[in-house]
Structure formats: C-alpha cells, structure tokens
Short mmCIF file of N, CA and C and ligand atoms in Angstrom, two decimals:
data_model
loop_
_atom_site.label_atom_id
_atom_site.label_comp_id
_atom_site.label_asym_id
_atom_site.label_seq_id
_atom_site.Cartn_x
_atom_site.Cartn_y
_atom_site.Cartn_z
N MET P 40 16.93 -30.58 35.65
CA MET P 40 17.95 -31.66 35.81
C MET P 40 17.46 -32.40 37.30
N ASP P 41 18.17 -33.25 37.70
CA ASP P 41 16.80 -33.98 38.57
C ASP P 41 17.98 -33.34 40.79
N LYS P 42 18.68 -34.05 41.00
CA LYS P 42 19.56 -34.04 41.76
C LYS P 42 21.21 -33.34 41.40
N ALA P 43 21.32 -32.76 42.91
CA ALA P 43 23.25 -32.05 42.37
C ALA P 43 23.24 -32.35 44.03
N ILE P 44 24.81 -32.78 44.24
CA ILE P 44 25.52 -32.40 45.53
C ILE P 44 26.70 -31.24 45.62
N TYR P 45 26.20 -30.32 46.47
CA TYR P 45 27.07 -29.15 46.37
C TYR P 45 28.31 -29.96 47.76
N PRO P 46 29.22 -30.14 47.53
CA PRO P 46 30.42 -30.67 48.34
C PRO P 46 31.14 -29.68 49.13
N GLY P 47 31.36 -29.73 50.35
CA GLY P 47 32.10 -28.99 50.36
C GLY P 47 33.09 -28.74 51.51
N SER P 48 34.12 -28.19 52.59
CA SER P 48 34.24 -27.14 53.98
C SER P 48 33.67 -26.70 54.27
N PHE P 49 33.01 -26.01 54.12
CA PHE P 49 32.54 -24.48 54.71
C PHE P 49 32.58 -23.86 55.88
N ASP P 50 33.38 -24.31 56.29
CA ASP P 50 34.05 -22.98 58.11
C ASP P 50 34.36 -22.32 57.41
N PRO P 51 34.18 -21.31 57.44
CA PRO P 51 31.99 -20.89 57.12
C PRO P 51 32.05 -21.13 56.09
N VAL P 52 30.49 -21.24 56.12
CA VAL P 52 29.89 -20.10 54.67
C VAL P 52 30.58 -19.41 54.34
N THR P 53 30.44 -18.85 53.62
CA THR P 53 30.32 -17.23 53.09
C THR P 53 29.68 -16.52 51.63
N ASN P 54 29.52 -15.75 51.81
CA ASN P 54 28.37 -15.60 51.22
C ASN P 54 28.37 -16.00 49.71
N GLY P 55 29.72 -16.08 49.46
CA GLY P 55 29.59 -17.12 47.83
C GLY P 55 29.05 -17.90 47.40
N HIS P 56 29.69 -18.47 49.21
CA HIS P 56 28.83 -20.24 49.07
C HIS P 56 27.33 -19.98 48.94
N LEU P 57 26.31 -19.16 49.80
CA LEU P 57 25.09 -19.23 49.53
C LEU P 57 25.02 -18.37 48.68
N ASP P 58 25.36 -18.18 47.14
CA ASP P 58 25.54 -17.24 45.98
C ASP P 58 25.16 -18.42 45.10
N ILE P 59 26.23 -19.43 45.65
CA ILE P 59 25.88 -20.74 44.18
C ILE P 59 24.81 -21.64 44.78
N ILE P 60 24.85 -21.66 46.05
CA ILE P 60 23.13 -22.77 46.23
C ILE P 60 22.14 -22.05 46.02
N LYS P 61 21.49 -20.58 45.82
CA LYS P 61 20.51 -20.10 45.82
C LYS P 61 20.77 -20.07 43.51
N ARG P 62 21.69 -20.41 43.52
CA ARG P 62 21.56 -20.29 42.59
C ARG P 62 21.73 -22.16 41.20
N CYS P 63 21.94 -22.55 42.54
CA CYS P 63 22.43 -23.92 41.87
C CYS P 63 20.82 -24.62 42.78
N SER P 64 19.98 -23.33 43.49
CA SER P 64 18.27 -24.34 43.44
C SER P 64 17.20 -24.06 42.79
N GLU P 65 18.34 -22.97 41.37
CA GLU P 65 17.29 -22.41 41.06
C GLU P 65 16.99 -23.97 39.24
N ILE P 66 18.58 -24.49 39.75
CA ILE P 66 18.23 -25.41 38.17
C ILE P 66 18.03 -26.44 38.19
N VAL P 67 19.01 -26.75 39.80
CA VAL P 67 18.20 -28.72 39.70
C VAL P 67 16.49 -28.75 40.38
N LYS P 68 16.00 -30.11 41.04
CA LYS P 68 15.20 -30.16 41.47
C LYS P 68 15.64 -30.95 42.62
N GLU P 69 16.86 -31.15 43.48
CA GLU P 69 16.57 -31.31 44.82
C GLU P 69 18.34 -30.94 44.36
N LEU P 70 18.50 -29.55 46.24
CA LEU P 70 20.25 -29.64 46.04
C LEU P 70 21.50 -29.95 47.60
N THR P 71 21.77 -31.05 47.89
CA THR P 71 22.11 -32.11 48.92
C THR P 71 23.71 -30.21 49.27
N VAL P 72 23.52 -29.76 49.66
CA VAL P 72 25.48 -29.78 50.77
C VAL P 72 25.21 -30.45 51.49
N ALA P 73 26.90 -30.67 50.94
CA ALA P 73 27.73 -31.59 51.71
C ALA P 73 28.64 -31.46 52.57
N VAL P 74 28.92 -31.78 53.82
CA VAL P 74 29.79 -31.40 54.47
C VAL P 74 30.98 -32.11 54.57
N LEU P 75 32.24 -31.38 54.08
CA LEU P 75 33.14 -32.81 54.44
C LEU P 75 33.77 -32.61 55.72
N GLU P 76 33.47 -34.37 56.02
CA GLU P 76 34.06 -34.77 58.17
C GLU P 76 35.45 -34.95 57.90
N ASN P 77 36.46 -33.81 57.57
CA ASN P 77 37.51 -34.63 57.63
C ASN P 77 38.53 -34.24 59.26
N PRO P 78 39.15 -35.00 59.93
CA PRO P 78 39.95 -34.63 60.64
C PRO P 78 41.13 -34.80 60.73
N ARG P 79 41.20 -34.89 58.97
CA ARG P 79 42.96 -34.82 59.65
C ARG P 79 42.71 -32.47 59.17
N LYS P 80 42.00 -32.52 59.12
CA LYS P 80 41.63 -30.44 58.91
C LYS P 80 41.66 -30.14 59.90
N LYS P 81 42.07 -29.51 60.95
CA LYS P 81 41.82 -29.17 61.87
C LYS P 81 40.55 -27.24 61.35
N ALA P 82 39.32 -27.53 61.98
CA ALA P 82 38.32 -26.57 61.19
C ALA P 82 38.19 -25.87 62.61
N LEU P 83 38.17 -24.91 62.30
CA LEU P 83 37.23 -23.36 63.37
C LEU P 83 35.49 -23.59 64.07
N PHE P 84 35.26 -24.39 62.80
CA PHE P 84 33.67 -24.55 63.58
C PHE P 84 33.52 -26.47 63.50
N SER P 85 32.79 -26.89 63.98
CA SER P 85 32.98 -28.53 63.50
C SER P 85 32.16 -29.09 63.13
N VAL P 86 31.93 -30.17 62.51
CA VAL P 86 30.81 -30.74 61.71
C VAL P 86 29.33 -29.96 61.50
N GLU P 87 29.18 -30.18 63.46
CA GLU P 87 27.70 -30.38 63.62
C GLU P 87 27.07 -28.50 63.29
N GLU P 88 28.09 -27.55 63.82
CA GLU P 88 28.38 -27.10 63.75
C GLU P 88 28.07 -25.81 62.47
N ARG P 89 28.81 -26.22 61.47
CA ARG P 89 28.98 -25.90 59.59
C ARG P 89 26.72 -26.33 59.07
N VAL P 90 26.91 -28.04 59.95
CA VAL P 90 25.42 -28.44 58.95
C VAL P 90 25.19 -27.55 59.99
N GLU P 91 25.06 -27.38 60.61
CA GLU P 91 23.52 -25.60 61.45
C GLU P 91 23.50 -24.52 60.47
N MET P 92 24.86 -23.69 60.72
CA MET P 92 25.41 -23.24 59.66
C MET P 92 24.14 -22.84 58.66
N LEU P 93 24.60 -24.06 57.95
CA LEU P 93 24.06 -24.22 56.54
C LEU P 93 22.46 -24.37 56.90
N LYS P 94 22.24 -24.79 57.46
CA LYS P 94 20.59 -25.35 57.87
C LYS P 94 19.67 -24.21 58.45
N ARG P 95 20.68 -23.42 59.00
CA ARG P 95 19.68 -21.95 58.90
C ARG P 95 20.00 -21.29 58.15
N ILE P 96 20.55 -21.53 57.09
CA ILE P 96 20.42 -20.16 55.89
C ILE P 96 19.82 -20.57 54.22
N THR P 97 19.85 -21.68 54.43
CA THR P 97 18.95 -22.68 52.94
C THR P 97 18.13 -23.06 53.64
N ALA P 98 17.21 -22.89 54.95
CA ALA P 98 16.30 -22.15 55.14
C ALA P 98 14.33 -21.96 53.60
N PRO P 99 15.30 -20.31 53.30
CA PRO P 99 14.20 -20.25 53.15
C PRO P 99 13.87 -21.11 52.02
N PHE P 100 15.02 -22.10 51.29
CA PHE P 100 15.46 -23.01 49.92
C PHE P 100 14.11 -24.38 49.87
N PRO P 101 13.27 -23.90 49.46
CA PRO P 101 12.63 -26.24 49.98
C PRO P 101 13.40 -27.43 49.43
N ASN P 102 13.64 -27.29 48.40
CA ASN P 102 14.41 -27.74 47.67
C ASN P 102 16.14 -27.69 47.80
N VAL P 103 16.29 -27.87 48.38
CA VAL P 103 18.12 -28.00 49.91
C VAL P 103 17.84 -27.94 50.82
N THR P 104 19.02 -30.07 50.68
CA THR P 104 19.08 -30.55 52.36
C THR P 104 20.67 -31.00 52.34
N VAL P 105 20.18 -30.03 53.70
CA VAL P 105 22.37 -30.06 54.36
C VAL P 105 22.68 -31.42 54.65
N ASP P 106 23.73 -32.07 54.54
CA ASP P 106 24.11 -33.07 55.66
C ASP P 106 26.31 -33.12 55.34
N TYR P 107 25.83 -34.73 55.66
CA TYR P 107 27.79 -34.44 56.08
C TYR P 107 28.18 -36.06 55.18
N PHE P 108 29.85 -35.90 54.93
CA PHE P 108 30.41 -37.37 54.51
C PHE P 108 32.17 -37.50 54.35
N SER P 109 32.47 -38.22 55.36
CA SER P 109 33.62 -38.61 55.00
C SER P 109 33.83 -39.66 53.97
N GLY P 110 35.16 -39.27 53.96
CA GLY P 110 35.70 -40.03 53.12
C GLY P 110 35.95 -39.80 51.27
N LEU P 111 35.57 -40.89 50.47
CA LEU P 111 35.92 -39.97 49.17
C LEU P 111 34.14 -39.01 48.50
N LEU P 112 34.03 -38.48 47.96
CA LEU P 112 32.64 -37.64 48.27
C LEU P 112 31.88 -38.22 46.86
N ILE P 113 32.68 -39.16 46.47
CA ILE P 113 31.98 -40.40 44.52
C ILE P 113 31.44 -41.47 45.45
N ASP P 114 31.93 -41.79 47.02
CA ASP P 114 31.13 -42.66 46.83
C ASP P 114 29.76 -42.55 48.17
N TYR P 115 30.25 -41.59 48.48
CA TYR P 115 28.38 -40.33 49.34
C TYR P 115 28.21 -40.19 48.58
N ALA P 116 28.26 -39.87 46.90
CA ALA P 116 27.39 -39.71 45.75
C ALA P 116 27.31 -40.77 45.80
N GLN P 117 27.71 -42.16 45.09
CA GLN P 117 27.58 -43.36 44.80
C GLN P 117 26.09 -44.03 45.44
N LYS P 118 26.34 -43.42 46.93
CA LYS P 118 25.40 -44.76 47.50
C LYS P 118 23.81 -43.44 48.05
N LYS P 119 23.66 -41.77 47.93
CA LYS P 119 22.28 -41.28 47.43
C LYS P 119 21.80 -41.21 46.78
N ASN P 120 22.77 -41.83 45.50
CA ASN P 120 22.05 -42.05 43.97
C ASN P 120 22.39 -40.62 43.59
N ILE P 121 23.41 -40.34 43.77
CA ILE P 121 23.50 -38.59 43.13
C ILE P 121 25.12 -38.54 42.20
N PHE P 122 24.36 -38.16 41.00
CA PHE P 122 25.18 -38.40 39.80
C PHE P 122 25.92 -37.49 39.77
N LEU P 123 25.38 -36.08 40.01
CA LEU P 123 26.65 -34.22 39.46
C LEU P 123 26.80 -33.75 40.78
N ILE P 124 28.10 -33.26 40.90
CA ILE P 124 27.82 -32.43 41.34
C ILE P 124 28.85 -31.04 41.27
N ILE P 125 28.23 -30.70 41.91
CA ILE P 125 28.43 -29.26 40.84
C ILE P 125 29.05 -28.04 42.55
N LYS P 126 30.59 -27.65 41.90
CA LYS P 126 31.52 -26.73 42.80
C LYS P 126 31.82 -25.70 41.83
N GLY P 127 32.20 -24.68 42.72
CA GLY P 127 31.96 -22.70 42.28
C GLY P 127 33.48 -23.11 42.06
N LEU P 128 34.50 -21.68 40.91
CA LEU P 128 34.83 -21.54 40.70
C LEU P 128 35.16 -20.10 40.67
N ARG P 129 36.11 -19.95 41.61
CA ARG P 129 36.05 -18.04 41.25
C ARG P 129 37.50 -17.26 40.68
N ALA P 130 38.48 -18.41 40.20
CA ALA P 130 39.21 -17.79 39.69
C ALA P 130 40.31 -17.98 38.97
N ILE P 131 41.03 -18.04 37.68
CA ILE P 131 41.15 -19.48 37.01
C ILE P 131 42.48 -20.12 38.02
N SER P 132 43.43 -19.58 39.64
CA SER P 132 43.87 -20.62 40.48
C SER P 132 43.15 -21.88 41.27
N ASP P 133 41.67 -21.47 41.03
CA ASP P 133 40.91 -22.24 41.44
C ASP P 133 41.10 -23.46 40.44
N PHE P 134 41.44 -22.91 39.29
CA PHE P 134 41.28 -24.35 37.85
C PHE P 134 41.40 -25.35 38.59
N GLU P 135 43.29 -25.26 38.15
CA GLU P 135 43.61 -26.93 38.57
C GLU P 135 43.61 -27.40 39.34
N PHE P 136 43.48 -27.26 40.20
CA PHE P 136 43.38 -28.02 42.06
C PHE P 136 42.07 -28.32 40.74
N GLU P 137 40.44 -27.91 40.78
CA GLU P 137 39.56 -28.31 40.75
C GLU P 137 39.78 -29.19 38.99
N PHE P 138 40.67 -29.08 38.54
CA PHE P 138 39.88 -30.12 37.22
C PHE P 138 40.77 -31.26 37.34
N GLN P 139 41.90 -31.37 38.22
CA GLN P 139 42.04 -32.51 39.13
C GLN P 139 41.93 -33.29 39.62
N MET P 140 41.14 -32.50 40.23
CA MET P 140 39.17 -33.23 41.97
C MET P 140 38.04 -33.89 40.48
N ALA P 141 38.02 -33.01 39.83
CA ALA P 141 37.11 -33.75 38.69
C ALA P 141 37.69 -34.94 38.00
N LEU P 142 38.83 -34.76 37.37
CA LEU P 142 39.33 -36.04 36.68
C LEU P 142 39.56 -37.58 37.25
N ALA P 143 39.69 -36.89 38.80
CA ALA P 143 40.11 -38.11 40.19
C ALA P 143 38.89 -38.38 40.27
N ASN P 144 38.11 -37.64 40.36
CA ASN P 144 36.70 -38.30 40.45
C ASN P 144 35.96 -38.79 39.06
N ARG P 145 36.13 -38.86 38.06
CA ARG P 145 35.72 -39.18 36.70
C ARG P 145 36.13 -41.12 36.94
N LYS P 146 37.39 -40.89 36.93
CA LYS P 146 39.13 -42.08 37.36
C LYS P 146 37.85 -42.59 37.83
N LEU P 147 37.36 -42.00 39.13
CA LEU P 147 37.68 -42.92 40.18
C LEU P 147 35.77 -44.03 40.02
N ASN P 148 34.56 -42.54 39.52
CA ASN P 148 33.14 -43.35 39.18
C ASN P 148 33.07 -42.58 37.41
N PRO P 149 32.70 -43.55 36.30
CA PRO P 149 32.56 -42.87 35.48
C PRO P 149 31.05 -42.54 35.80
N ASN P 150 30.39 -42.55 36.35
CA ASN P 150 29.20 -42.37 36.03
C ASN P 150 28.56 -41.01 36.86
N ILE P 151 29.19 -40.55 37.63
CA ILE P 151 29.29 -39.64 38.28
C ILE P 151 30.07 -38.23 37.25
N GLU P 152 29.32 -36.49 36.70
CA GLU P 152 29.49 -36.20 36.18
C GLU P 152 29.83 -34.38 36.93
N THR P 153 30.93 -33.59 36.59
CA THR P 153 31.04 -31.98 37.70
C THR P 153 30.79 -31.68 37.20
N LEU P 154 29.84 -30.70 37.10
CA LEU P 154 29.99 -29.19 36.92
C LEU P 154 29.86 -27.79 37.97
N PHE P 155 30.61 -26.65 36.85
CA PHE P 155 31.58 -26.01 37.34
C PHE P 155 29.99 -24.78 37.30
N MET P 156 29.59 -24.42 38.49
CA MET P 156 29.74 -22.80 38.32
C MET P 156 30.82 -21.29 38.62
N MET P 157 30.72 -20.56 37.67
CA MET P 157 31.00 -19.21 37.96
C MET P 157 30.63 -18.27 39.13
N THR P 158 31.86 -17.97 39.78
CA THR P 158 31.58 -17.43 40.75
C THR P 158 31.03 -16.47 40.43
N SER P 159 29.98 -15.00 41.41
CA SER P 159 29.38 -13.94 40.57
C SER P 159 30.69 -12.83 40.52
N ASN P 160 30.20 -12.09 40.66
CA ASN P 160 31.14 -11.56 40.53
C ASN P 160 32.31 -11.07 41.89
N ASN P 161 30.95 -9.73 42.86
CA ASN P 161 30.78 -9.37 44.25
C ASN P 161 32.25 -10.76 45.01
N TYR P 162 31.66 -11.82 44.64
CA TYR P 162 32.27 -12.96 45.08
C TYR P 162 33.69 -13.30 44.87
N SER P 163 34.34 -12.95 44.39
CA SER P 163 35.51 -13.56 43.08
C SER P 163 36.63 -14.11 44.18
N TYR P 164 37.41 -12.81 45.44
CA TYR P 164 38.21 -13.26 46.07
C TYR P 164 38.11 -13.43 47.19
N LEU P 165 36.92 -14.17 47.30
CA LEU P 165 35.90 -14.18 48.74
C LEU P 165 36.39 -15.84 48.69
N SER P 166 36.74 -16.19 49.98
CA SER P 166 37.33 -17.55 50.34
C SER P 166 36.82 -17.95 52.59
N SER P 167 37.05 -18.70 52.78
CA SER P 167 36.93 -19.35 54.00
C SER P 167 37.49 -18.61 55.05
N SER P 168 38.98 -18.63 54.34
CA SER P 168 39.80 -18.56 54.72
C SER P 168 39.84 -16.49 55.20
N ILE P 169 39.41 -15.93 54.10
CA ILE P 169 39.71 -14.82 53.85
C ILE P 169 38.36 -14.10 55.72
N VAL P 170 37.74 -15.20 55.11
CA VAL P 170 36.57 -14.18 56.25
C VAL P 170 36.99 -14.72 58.05
N LYS P 171 37.82 -15.39 57.57
CA LYS P 171 38.47 -15.70 59.68
C LYS P 171 39.34 -15.17 59.43
N GLU P 172 40.68 -15.04 58.00
CA GLU P 172 41.35 -14.26 59.38
C GLU P 172 40.81 -12.39 59.80
N VAL P 173 40.46 -11.54 58.23
CA VAL P 173 39.79 -10.67 59.06
C VAL P 173 39.13 -10.37 60.48
N ALA P 174 38.05 -12.15 60.64
CA ALA P 174 37.70 -12.21 61.88
C ALA P 174 38.27 -12.06 62.82
N SER P 175 38.84 -13.39 62.71
CA SER P 175 40.21 -13.21 64.32
C SER P 175 41.75 -11.69 63.98
N PHE P 176 41.64 -11.35 63.06
CA PHE P 176 41.86 -9.71 63.63
C PHE P 176 41.07 -8.29 64.28
N GLY P 177 40.35 -8.59 64.39
CA GLY P 177 38.49 -8.12 64.53
C GLY P 177 38.15 -7.06 63.28
N GLY P 178 38.64 -7.06 62.51
CA GLY P 178 38.61 -6.26 60.98
C GLY P 178 36.33 -6.23 60.85
N ASP P 179 35.87 -5.70 60.13
CA ASP P 179 34.56 -6.04 59.34
C ASP P 179 34.66 -7.10 58.55
N PHE P 180 33.60 -7.89 59.05
CA PHE P 180 33.51 -9.10 58.16
C PHE P 180 32.16 -8.94 57.44
N SER P 181 31.31 -8.34 58.31
CA SER P 181 29.66 -7.98 58.18
C SER P 181 28.89 -8.22 57.05
N ASP P 182 29.56 -8.33 55.77
CA ASP P 182 29.86 -8.45 53.99
C ASP P 182 29.88 -9.72 53.73
N LEU P 183 30.74 -10.20 54.31
CA LEU P 183 31.07 -11.35 53.95
C LEU P 183 30.47 -12.84 54.32
N VAL P 184 29.37 -12.21 55.20
CA VAL P 184 29.22 -13.60 55.64
C VAL P 184 27.54 -13.45 55.69
N PRO P 185 26.59 -14.28 55.83
CA PRO P 185 25.32 -13.92 55.72
C PRO P 185 25.01 -14.64 57.68
N PRO P 186 23.82 -13.10 58.36
CA PRO P 186 23.77 -12.57 58.89
C PRO P 186 23.75 -13.72 59.79
N GLU P 187 24.07 -15.12 59.58
CA GLU P 187 23.71 -15.58 61.15
C GLU P 187 24.98 -16.31 61.07
N VAL P 188 25.48 -15.91 59.23
CA VAL P 188 26.62 -17.10 59.61
C VAL P 188 27.78 -15.81 60.61
N TYR P 189 27.53 -15.36 60.49
CA TYR P 189 28.20 -13.30 61.27
C TYR P 189 28.40 -14.03 63.09
N GLU P 190 27.28 -13.86 63.49
CA GLU P 190 26.83 -14.04 64.79
C GLU P 190 27.64 -15.74 65.15
N MET P 191 27.69 -16.77 64.34
CA MET P 191 27.62 -17.37 64.88
C MET P 191 29.50 -17.57 65.17
N ILE P 192 30.57 -17.04 64.29
CA ILE P 192 31.83 -16.79 64.22
C ILE P 192 31.78 -15.36 65.21
N LYS P 193 31.24 -14.37 65.48
CA LYS P 193 32.00 -13.29 66.32
C LYS P 193 32.01 -13.89 67.69
N ARG P 194 30.61 -14.57 68.32
CA ARG P 194 30.77 -15.94 69.56
C ARG P 194 32.17 -16.57 69.42
N LYS P 195 32.47 -17.31 68.26
CA LYS P 195 33.82 -18.73 67.88
C LYS P 195 34.70 -17.20 68.78
N PHE P 196 35.28 -16.93 67.46
CA PHE P 196 35.94 -15.89 68.52
C PHE P 196 35.52 -14.89 69.33
N SER P 197 35.30 -14.32 70.63
CA SER P 197 34.54 -13.60 71.72
C SER P 197 35.52 -14.96 72.92
N LYS P 198 34.49 -16.56 72.40
CA LYS P 198 34.58 -17.07 73.48
C LYS P 198 36.40 -17.10 73.36
N SER P 199 37.26 -17.75 71.57
CA SER P 199 38.36 -17.98 72.49
C SER P 199 39.42 -16.56 72.33
N GLY P 200 38.79 -15.81 72.83
CA GLY P 200 39.86 -14.41 73.74
C GLY P 200 39.88 -13.90 72.62
N CYS P 201 40.03 -14.16 71.65
CA CYS P 201 40.81 -13.31 70.88
C CYS P 201 41.08 -11.43 70.27
N LYS P 202 42.54 -11.61 70.55
CA LYS P 202 42.26 -9.84 71.18
C LYS P 202 41.61 -8.85 69.07
N LYS P 203 40.73 -7.91 69.37
CA LYS P 203 40.73 -6.88 68.72
C LYS P 203 42.07 -6.26 67.52
N ARG P 204 41.50 -5.50 66.59
CA ARG P 204 42.28 -4.78 66.06
C ARG P 204 41.71 -3.56 64.40
N SER P 205 41.15 -2.77 64.66
CA SER P 205 41.13 -1.98 63.79
C SER P 205 42.13 -1.73 62.27
N PHE P 206 41.24 -1.58 61.31
CA PHE P 206 42.22 -1.79 59.71
C PHE P 206 41.86 -0.53 59.51
O1 LIG O 290 35.74 -26.59 49.61
P1 LIG O 290 36.41 -27.12 49.88
O2 LIG O 290 37.55 -27.42 51.11
O3 LIG O 290 36.82 -26.47 48.93
O4 LIG O 290 35.15 -28.98 49.35
C1 LIG O 290 36.30 -29.68 49.11
C2 LIG O 290 35.82 -30.87 48.84
C3 LIG O 290 35.10 -31.32 49.62
C4 LIG O 290 34.94 -31.03 47.98
C5 LIG O 290 37.50 -31.71 49.13
O5 LIG O 290 38.27 -31.86 49.66
C6 LIG O 290 36.37 -33.37 48.56
O6 LIG O 290 35.72 -34.08 48.35
N1 LIG O 290 37.12 -34.17 49.56
C7 LIG O 290 36.80 -34.96 49.91
C8 LIG O 290 37.60 -36.25 49.19
C9 LIG O 290 37.53 -36.65 48.18
O7 LIG O 290 36.60 -37.12 47.29
N2 LIG O 290 38.03 -36.28 47.25
C10 LIG O 290 39.27 -36.20 45.79
C11 LIG O 290 38.72 -37.45 45.57
S1 LIG O 290 41.18 -37.73 44.81
#
C-alpha cells in the first residue's frame, strides 16, 4: 500500500496509538499522522503540543510524518491525495461509532477507504481519557505513554497545580 492517514485527537498520545503507528508504518510506504484541531472540544494539550509529541515519538520512523487538520477528515485526505484512512479498534464498544464514521466518510467521498487495525492485547483498555484521569489524580501512568509524552504530561499537571493522590 502506498499512503495512509492515521487521524485522531491524540490528547495525549498513548502507547496504544504508538503501537498502531509502528505497525502501520510497516505496511504503508508513507503514513501521515493527522491531529484534529477541534475548537469545540476542550483539549489538555494544544494542537502544537500534540504535533510536537507525535513528532518526537515518530522520529525513529522515516516514513511517518505528522500534520494537523480542521474540518472534515475526507476533505483533508482529498487535499493531501491520500485515499486510505487507518483507524485503531480496541473493543466492540469502539465498533459502533467507528462503523458510523466510516460509513459517513464513504458517503461523503466513496474514493476514500477506511481500514481498521485491531489494537494489541496489552492496550485494549487504554485511551487518552484513562491516561488523563490517572495522571490528574497522581497515579502511575508511566507504562501507558511513551517516555517523552510522560514528561510532557507531568509538566502539564505540575503547572496546573494538580494535587497528587496515591492509589
Ligand atoms: O482520536 P479520536 O478523537 O477518536 O479521533 C476522531 C477523529 C479526529 C478521527 C474524528 O473525530 C474526525 O475525523 N473528525 C473530523 C470531522 C469528520 O470528518 N467527521 C466524520 C464525518 S461525520
């Protein structure tokens, strides 16, 4: 396969995301990881910060680039001339929403295909929300995110003066 987009909010990037990026980069020639800039959704990290963390963790993969977009994903994909979208699936609970999105995207642009990649077993419970929840209460999340991202989250929560709690 030639080129693909792996889109997401990545607020923040988890080891589950990194696993999909790694595996995908071995299948496609060029992978674009695209961060959604969504002014309607309050994020912990700015788009610039999320792009930065993705750039750091994807540095070892020469065929991976990082970008951001706003608006419809299919418009971004068309603009970039990329006709394959990769999404990660963790559990059946993800399926319904992802299925709806994939069908909506196909209705909007039938030339763009969506492929799903199953998460690795270790990460089936993992999400950005879980990481934020654990980090915000001072729990140990060092196994959940890449080390570079761990430091960025630590800094973010220490700046916001969040109280620590041991689990
Ligand atoms: O990491 P997420 O939050 O699950 O990623 C969701 C994302 C960014 C892939 C999805 O929300 C998206 O593509 N948003 C852009 C708007 C769009 O194209 N929606 C689909 C058609 S309704």
